[in-house]
mmCIF file of C-alpha atoms in Angstrom:
data_model
loop_
_atom_site.group_PDB
_atom_site.id
_atom_site.type_symbol
_atom_site.label_atom_id
_atom_site.label_comp_id
_atom_site.label_asym_id
_atom_site.label_seq_id
_atom_site.Cartn_x
_atom_site.Cartn_y
_atom_site.Cartn_z
ATOM 1 C CA MET D 1 0.857 -15.478 -6.819
ATOM 2 C CA PRO D 2 4.129 -16.324 -5.290
ATOM 3 C CA PRO D 3 7.556 -15.129 -6.459
ATOM 4 C CA GLN D 4 9.255 -16.620 -9.307
ATOM 5 C CA ASN D 5 12.861 -17.472 -10.227
ATOM 6 C CA ASN D 6 13.455 -16.075 -13.483
ATOM 7 C CA ALA D 7 15.667 -12.920 -14.051
ATOM 8 C CA ASP D 8 13.728 -9.662 -14.110
ATOM 9 C CA PHE D 9 12.099 -9.023 -17.471
ATOM 10 C CA CYS D 10 11.832 -5.261 -17.029
ATOM 11 C CA PRO D 11 12.322 -3.744 -13.562
ATOM 12 C CA VAL D 12 9.426 -2.255 -12.239
ATOM 13 C CA LYS D 13 9.984 1.762 -11.348
ATOM 14 C CA LEU D 14 9.306 1.224 -7.558
ATOM 15 C CA LEU D 15 8.609 4.175 -5.328
ATOM 16 C CA LYS D 16 10.382 3.519 -2.180
ATOM 17 C CA ASP D 17 10.308 6.942 -0.375
ATOM 18 C CA TYR D 18 7.357 5.552 1.945
ATOM 19 C CA LYS D 19 7.786 8.595 4.203
ATOM 20 C CA ARG D 20 6.401 10.776 1.379
ATOM 21 C CA LEU D 21 3.359 8.475 0.698
ATOM 22 C CA ARG D 22 1.061 10.426 2.936
ATOM 23 C CA ARG D 23 1.913 13.484 1.001
ATOM 24 C CA LEU D 24 1.479 11.817 -2.211
ATOM 25 C CA ILE D 25 -2.004 10.755 -1.545
ATOM 26 C CA ASN D 26 -3.308 13.738 0.498
ATOM 27 C CA GLU D 27 -1.420 16.713 -0.908
ATOM 28 C CA ASN D 28 -0.664 15.662 -4.470
ATOM 29 C CA GLY D 29 -3.871 13.979 -4.955
ATOM 30 C CA ALA D 30 -2.407 10.959 -6.776
ATOM 31 C CA THR D 31 -4.543 8.243 -8.226
ATOM 32 C CA PHE D 32 -3.641 4.640 -7.639
ATOM 33 C CA CYS D 33 -4.385 1.379 -9.341
ATOM 34 C CA ALA D 34 -3.947 -1.794 -7.123
ATOM 35 C CA PHE D 35 -3.820 -4.941 -9.493
ATOM 36 C CA ASP D 36 -3.013 -8.694 -9.382
ATOM 37 C CA THR D 37 -2.735 -11.615 -11.936
ATOM 38 C CA GLU D 38 -3.462 -15.177 -11.772
ATOM 39 C CA THR D 39 -1.355 -17.198 -14.141
ATOM 40 C CA THR D 40 -0.867 -20.717 -15.379
ATOM 41 C CA GLY D 41 2.558 -20.998 -13.484
ATOM 42 C CA LEU D 42 5.360 -19.041 -12.020
ATOM 43 C CA SER D 43 7.461 -18.340 -15.319
ATOM 44 C CA TYR D 44 6.525 -15.134 -17.215
ATOM 45 C CA LYS D 45 8.580 -16.498 -20.138
ATOM 46 C CA ASN D 46 6.526 -19.822 -20.542
ATOM 47 C CA ASP D 47 3.214 -19.328 -18.526
ATOM 48 C CA LYS D 48 0.173 -17.164 -19.397
ATOM 49 C CA ILE D 49 -2.261 -14.844 -17.512
ATOM 50 C CA ILE D 50 -5.496 -16.198 -16.747
ATOM 51 C CA GLU D 51 -7.159 -13.335 -14.956
ATOM 52 C CA VAL D 52 -6.471 -9.693 -14.311
ATOM 53 C CA GLY D 53 -8.215 -7.838 -11.453
ATOM 54 C CA ALA D 54 -7.807 -4.100 -10.363
ATOM 55 C CA VAL D 55 -9.179 -1.308 -8.252
ATOM 56 C CA ARG D 56 -8.562 2.380 -9.117
ATOM 57 C CA PHE D 57 -8.786 4.491 -6.076
ATOM 58 C CA ASP D 58 -7.629 7.927 -4.576
ATOM 59 C CA LYS D 59 -7.991 9.457 -1.121
ATOM 60 C CA SER D 60 -11.791 9.744 -1.612
ATOM 61 C CA GLY D 61 -11.992 6.066 -2.023
ATOM 62 C CA VAL D 62 -12.607 3.334 -4.864
ATOM 63 C CA LEU D 63 -13.216 4.937 -8.120
ATOM 64 C CA ALA D 64 -13.750 1.828 -10.368
ATOM 65 C CA THR D 65 -13.022 -1.779 -10.493
ATOM 66 C CA TYR D 66 -11.751 -4.203 -13.245
ATOM 67 C CA ASP D 67 -11.692 -8.007 -13.410
ATOM 68 C CA SER D 68 -11.515 -10.166 -16.394
ATOM 69 C CA PHE D 69 -10.729 -13.701 -17.173
ATOM 70 C CA ILE D 70 -8.577 -14.612 -20.211
ATOM 71 C CA ASN D 71 -9.204 -17.424 -22.724
ATOM 72 C CA VAL D 72 -5.641 -19.042 -22.963
ATOM 73 C CA GLY D 73 -6.788 -21.667 -25.378
ATOM 74 C CA PHE D 74 -5.482 -24.700 -23.516
ATOM 75 C CA PRO D 75 -6.467 -26.734 -20.471
ATOM 76 C CA LEU D 76 -5.330 -25.312 -17.163
ATOM 77 C CA PRO D 77 -2.910 -27.231 -15.013
ATOM 78 C CA PRO D 78 -4.755 -29.119 -12.159
ATOM 79 C CA ILE D 79 -2.710 -27.359 -9.463
ATOM 80 C CA ILE D 80 -3.755 -23.906 -10.768
ATOM 81 C CA THR D 81 -7.349 -24.797 -10.493
ATOM 82 C CA GLN D 82 -6.781 -26.224 -7.063
ATOM 83 C CA ILE D 83 -5.118 -22.824 -5.893
ATOM 84 C CA THR D 84 -7.356 -20.329 -7.573
ATOM 85 C CA HIS D 85 -10.511 -22.377 -8.202
ATOM 86 C CA ILE D 86 -10.516 -20.973 -11.744
ATOM 87 C CA THR D 87 -11.671 -23.737 -14.230
ATOM 88 C CA ASP D 88 -11.502 -24.406 -17.750
ATOM 89 C CA GLN D 89 -15.164 -23.728 -18.134
ATOM 90 C CA MET D 90 -14.806 -20.304 -16.447
ATOM 91 C CA LEU D 91 -12.305 -19.187 -19.197
ATOM 92 C CA GLU D 92 -14.548 -20.412 -22.111
ATOM 93 C CA GLY D 93 -15.951 -17.193 -23.927
ATOM 94 C CA ALA D 94 -13.406 -14.958 -22.074
ATOM 95 C CA PRO D 95 -11.735 -12.333 -24.040
ATOM 96 C CA ASP D 96 -8.210 -12.966 -25.539
ATOM 97 C CA ILE D 97 -5.123 -11.367 -23.866
ATOM 98 C CA GLN D 98 -4.802 -8.565 -26.311
ATOM 99 C CA LYS D 99 -8.190 -7.124 -25.455
ATOM 100 C CA VAL D 100 -7.324 -7.402 -21.650
ATOM 101 C CA MET D 101 -4.016 -5.856 -21.994
ATOM 102 C CA ARG D 102 -5.465 -2.994 -23.914
ATOM 103 C CA ASP D 103 -8.488 -2.747 -21.235
ATOM 104 C CA PHE D 104 -5.931 -2.917 -18.324
ATOM 105 C CA GLU D 105 -3.782 -0.264 -20.027
ATOM 106 C CA GLU D 106 -6.744 2.167 -20.224
ATOM 107 C CA PHE D 107 -8.013 1.407 -16.848
ATOM 108 C CA SER D 108 -4.524 2.030 -15.080
ATOM 109 C CA LYS D 109 -3.605 5.072 -17.311
ATOM 110 C CA GLY D 110 -2.096 7.941 -15.124
ATOM 111 C CA CYS D 111 -2.231 5.830 -12.070
ATOM 112 C CA VAL D 112 0.487 4.647 -9.722
ATOM 113 C CA LEU D 113 0.289 0.777 -9.781
ATOM 114 C CA VAL D 114 0.093 -0.997 -6.525
ATOM 115 C CA ALA D 115 0.876 -4.946 -6.209
ATOM 116 C CA HIS D 116 2.060 -7.292 -3.706
ATOM 117 C CA ASN D 117 5.417 -8.681 -4.955
ATOM 118 C CA ALA D 118 4.990 -6.189 -7.782
ATOM 119 C CA GLN D 119 7.870 -7.507 -9.879
ATOM 120 C CA PHE D 120 5.986 -10.870 -10.560
ATOM 121 C CA ASP D 121 2.834 -9.231 -11.974
ATOM 122 C CA TRP D 122 4.883 -6.707 -13.798
ATOM 123 C CA ASN D 123 6.945 -9.211 -15.478
ATOM 124 C CA PHE D 124 3.874 -11.101 -16.660
ATOM 125 C CA VAL D 125 2.110 -8.051 -17.891
ATOM 126 C CA ASN D 126 4.933 -6.481 -20.007
ATOM 127 C CA SER D 127 6.222 -9.931 -21.348
ATOM 128 C CA GLU D 128 2.601 -10.471 -22.585
ATOM 129 C CA ARG D 129 2.479 -6.982 -24.028
ATOM 130 C CA VAL D 130 5.826 -7.418 -25.763
ATOM 131 C CA ARG D 131 4.869 -10.803 -27.185
ATOM 132 C CA LEU D 132 1.706 -8.988 -28.534
ATOM 133 C CA GLY D 133 3.997 -6.247 -30.108
ATOM 134 C CA MET D 134 2.732 -3.605 -27.661
ATOM 135 C CA LYS D 135 4.806 -1.137 -25.652
ATOM 136 C CA GLU D 136 5.587 -2.046 -22.017
ATOM 137 C CA LEU D 137 3.678 -0.256 -19.282
ATOM 138 C CA LYS D 138 5.746 2.581 -17.732
ATOM 139 C CA ASN D 139 3.705 3.376 -14.781
ATOM 140 C CA LYS D 140 5.377 4.051 -11.447
ATOM 141 C CA ALA D 141 4.447 1.521 -8.800
ATOM 142 C CA ILE D 142 4.381 0.689 -5.232
ATOM 143 C CA ASP D 143 5.112 -2.865 -3.910
ATOM 144 C CA THR D 144 3.159 -3.611 -0.811
ATOM 145 C CA LEU D 145 5.424 -6.395 0.081
ATOM 146 C CA ASP D 146 8.416 -3.964 0.520
ATOM 147 C CA LEU D 147 6.107 -1.326 2.018
ATOM 148 C CA ALA D 148 4.879 -3.935 4.798
ATOM 149 C CA ARG D 149 8.381 -4.901 5.424
ATOM 150 C CA TRP D 150 9.020 -1.261 6.262
ATOM 151 C CA ALA D 151 5.813 -0.471 8.166
ATOM 152 C CA TYR D 152 5.861 -3.676 10.158
ATOM 153 C CA PRO D 153 9.597 -4.798 10.612
ATOM 154 C CA VAL D 154 8.662 -7.288 13.547
ATOM 155 C CA ASN D 155 6.290 -9.375 11.529
ATOM 156 C CA LYS D 156 7.307 -13.003 10.804
ATOM 157 C CA LYS D 157 5.289 -13.155 7.550
ATOM 158 C CA TYR D 158 4.591 -10.761 4.702
ATOM 159 C CA ASN D 159 2.256 -12.580 2.430
ATOM 160 C CA LEU D 160 -1.000 -10.822 1.604
ATOM 161 C CA GLN D 161 -3.259 -13.056 3.369
ATOM 162 C CA TYR D 162 -1.358 -13.121 6.716
ATOM 163 C CA LEU D 163 -1.200 -9.257 6.395
ATOM 164 C CA ALA D 164 -4.959 -9.036 5.718
ATOM 165 C CA SER D 165 -5.687 -11.285 8.679
ATOM 166 C CA GLY D 166 -3.570 -9.208 11.069
ATOM 167 C CA MET D 167 -5.294 -6.162 9.855
ATOM 168 C CA LYS D 168 -8.824 -7.627 10.261
ATOM 169 C CA ILE D 169 -9.278 -7.249 6.515
ATOM 170 C CA ASP D 170 -11.976 -9.499 5.008
ATOM 171 C CA VAL D 171 -10.618 -12.039 2.408
ATOM 172 C CA HIS D 172 -13.399 -13.066 0.140
ATOM 173 C CA ALA D 173 -11.628 -15.138 -2.347
ATOM 174 C CA ALA D 174 -7.859 -15.617 -1.976
ATOM 175 C CA HIS D 175 -5.822 -16.086 -5.185
ATOM 176 C CA ARG D 176 -8.533 -14.659 -7.357
ATOM 177 C CA ALA D 177 -7.165 -11.512 -8.978
ATOM 178 C CA GLY D 178 -10.153 -9.073 -8.205
ATOM 179 C CA ASP D 179 -10.388 -9.845 -4.473
ATOM 180 C CA ASP D 180 -6.533 -9.870 -4.072
ATOM 181 C CA ALA D 181 -6.328 -6.479 -5.799
ATOM 182 C CA ARG D 182 -8.850 -5.104 -3.259
ATOM 183 C CA VAL D 183 -7.053 -6.624 -0.326
ATOM 184 C CA CYS D 184 -3.674 -5.260 -1.510
ATOM 185 C CA MET D 185 -5.504 -1.670 -1.852
ATOM 186 C CA GLU D 186 -6.670 -2.160 1.776
ATOM 187 C CA VAL D 187 -3.217 -3.375 2.930
ATOM 188 C CA PHE D 188 -1.576 -0.317 1.201
ATOM 189 C CA LEU D 189 -4.056 2.254 2.889
ATOM 190 C CA ARG D 190 -3.563 0.575 6.385
ATOM 191 C CA ALA D 191 0.106 0.657 6.043
ATOM 192 C CA VAL D 192 0.065 4.340 5.180
ATOM 193 C CA LYS D 193 -2.249 5.053 8.034
ATOM 194 C CA ASP D 194 -0.301 2.960 10.605
ATOM 195 C CA THR D 195 2.821 4.806 9.721
ATOM 196 C CA ASP D 196 1.231 8.361 9.496
ATOM 197 C CA SER D 197 3.426 9.631 12.638
ATOM 198 C CA ILE D 198 6.668 8.545 10.701
ATOM 199 C CA GLN D 199 5.668 10.262 7.569
ATOM 200 C CA LYS D 200 4.923 13.548 9.025
#
């Protein structure tokens, strides 16, 4: 989803020492969780998450995937259906936000989170958790938007689909959380590979 203009809800703990990413992956054996959210709008204070998608991976490859709709209990704005192709019927029978937040917490436990424009998704997830009386997630995270700006300083654009196109990464369902999470993972791994000589 695009960036929103509200003040940060709870700043994400971003890892920005990109020259050490190779070591973090290969030597320290870190486990990562690329994730994405689809929402009813841009304001984490007023809008709701309707889908969470995630991919857990390490240097050996994909370890597990997670994708769930969320039943928000009200009709989606038409513009959201137009962008995401998620309909009210697709959310019928989906779990509520509390179950999805618990499931995602368990899925991402011990992982470094990876997201494109990470503060947006972080704000939505943690604001939902606070409304539910749950503790905020405290994972460290990497923002592939910032990583891409460092790795490819001459690029004119840095949105996820533009980066994927330039890297020849297949996009199966743009603006759907599960596929965007996978694409985010692949962008992350490609950026690390392309800057390998800088990181050594």
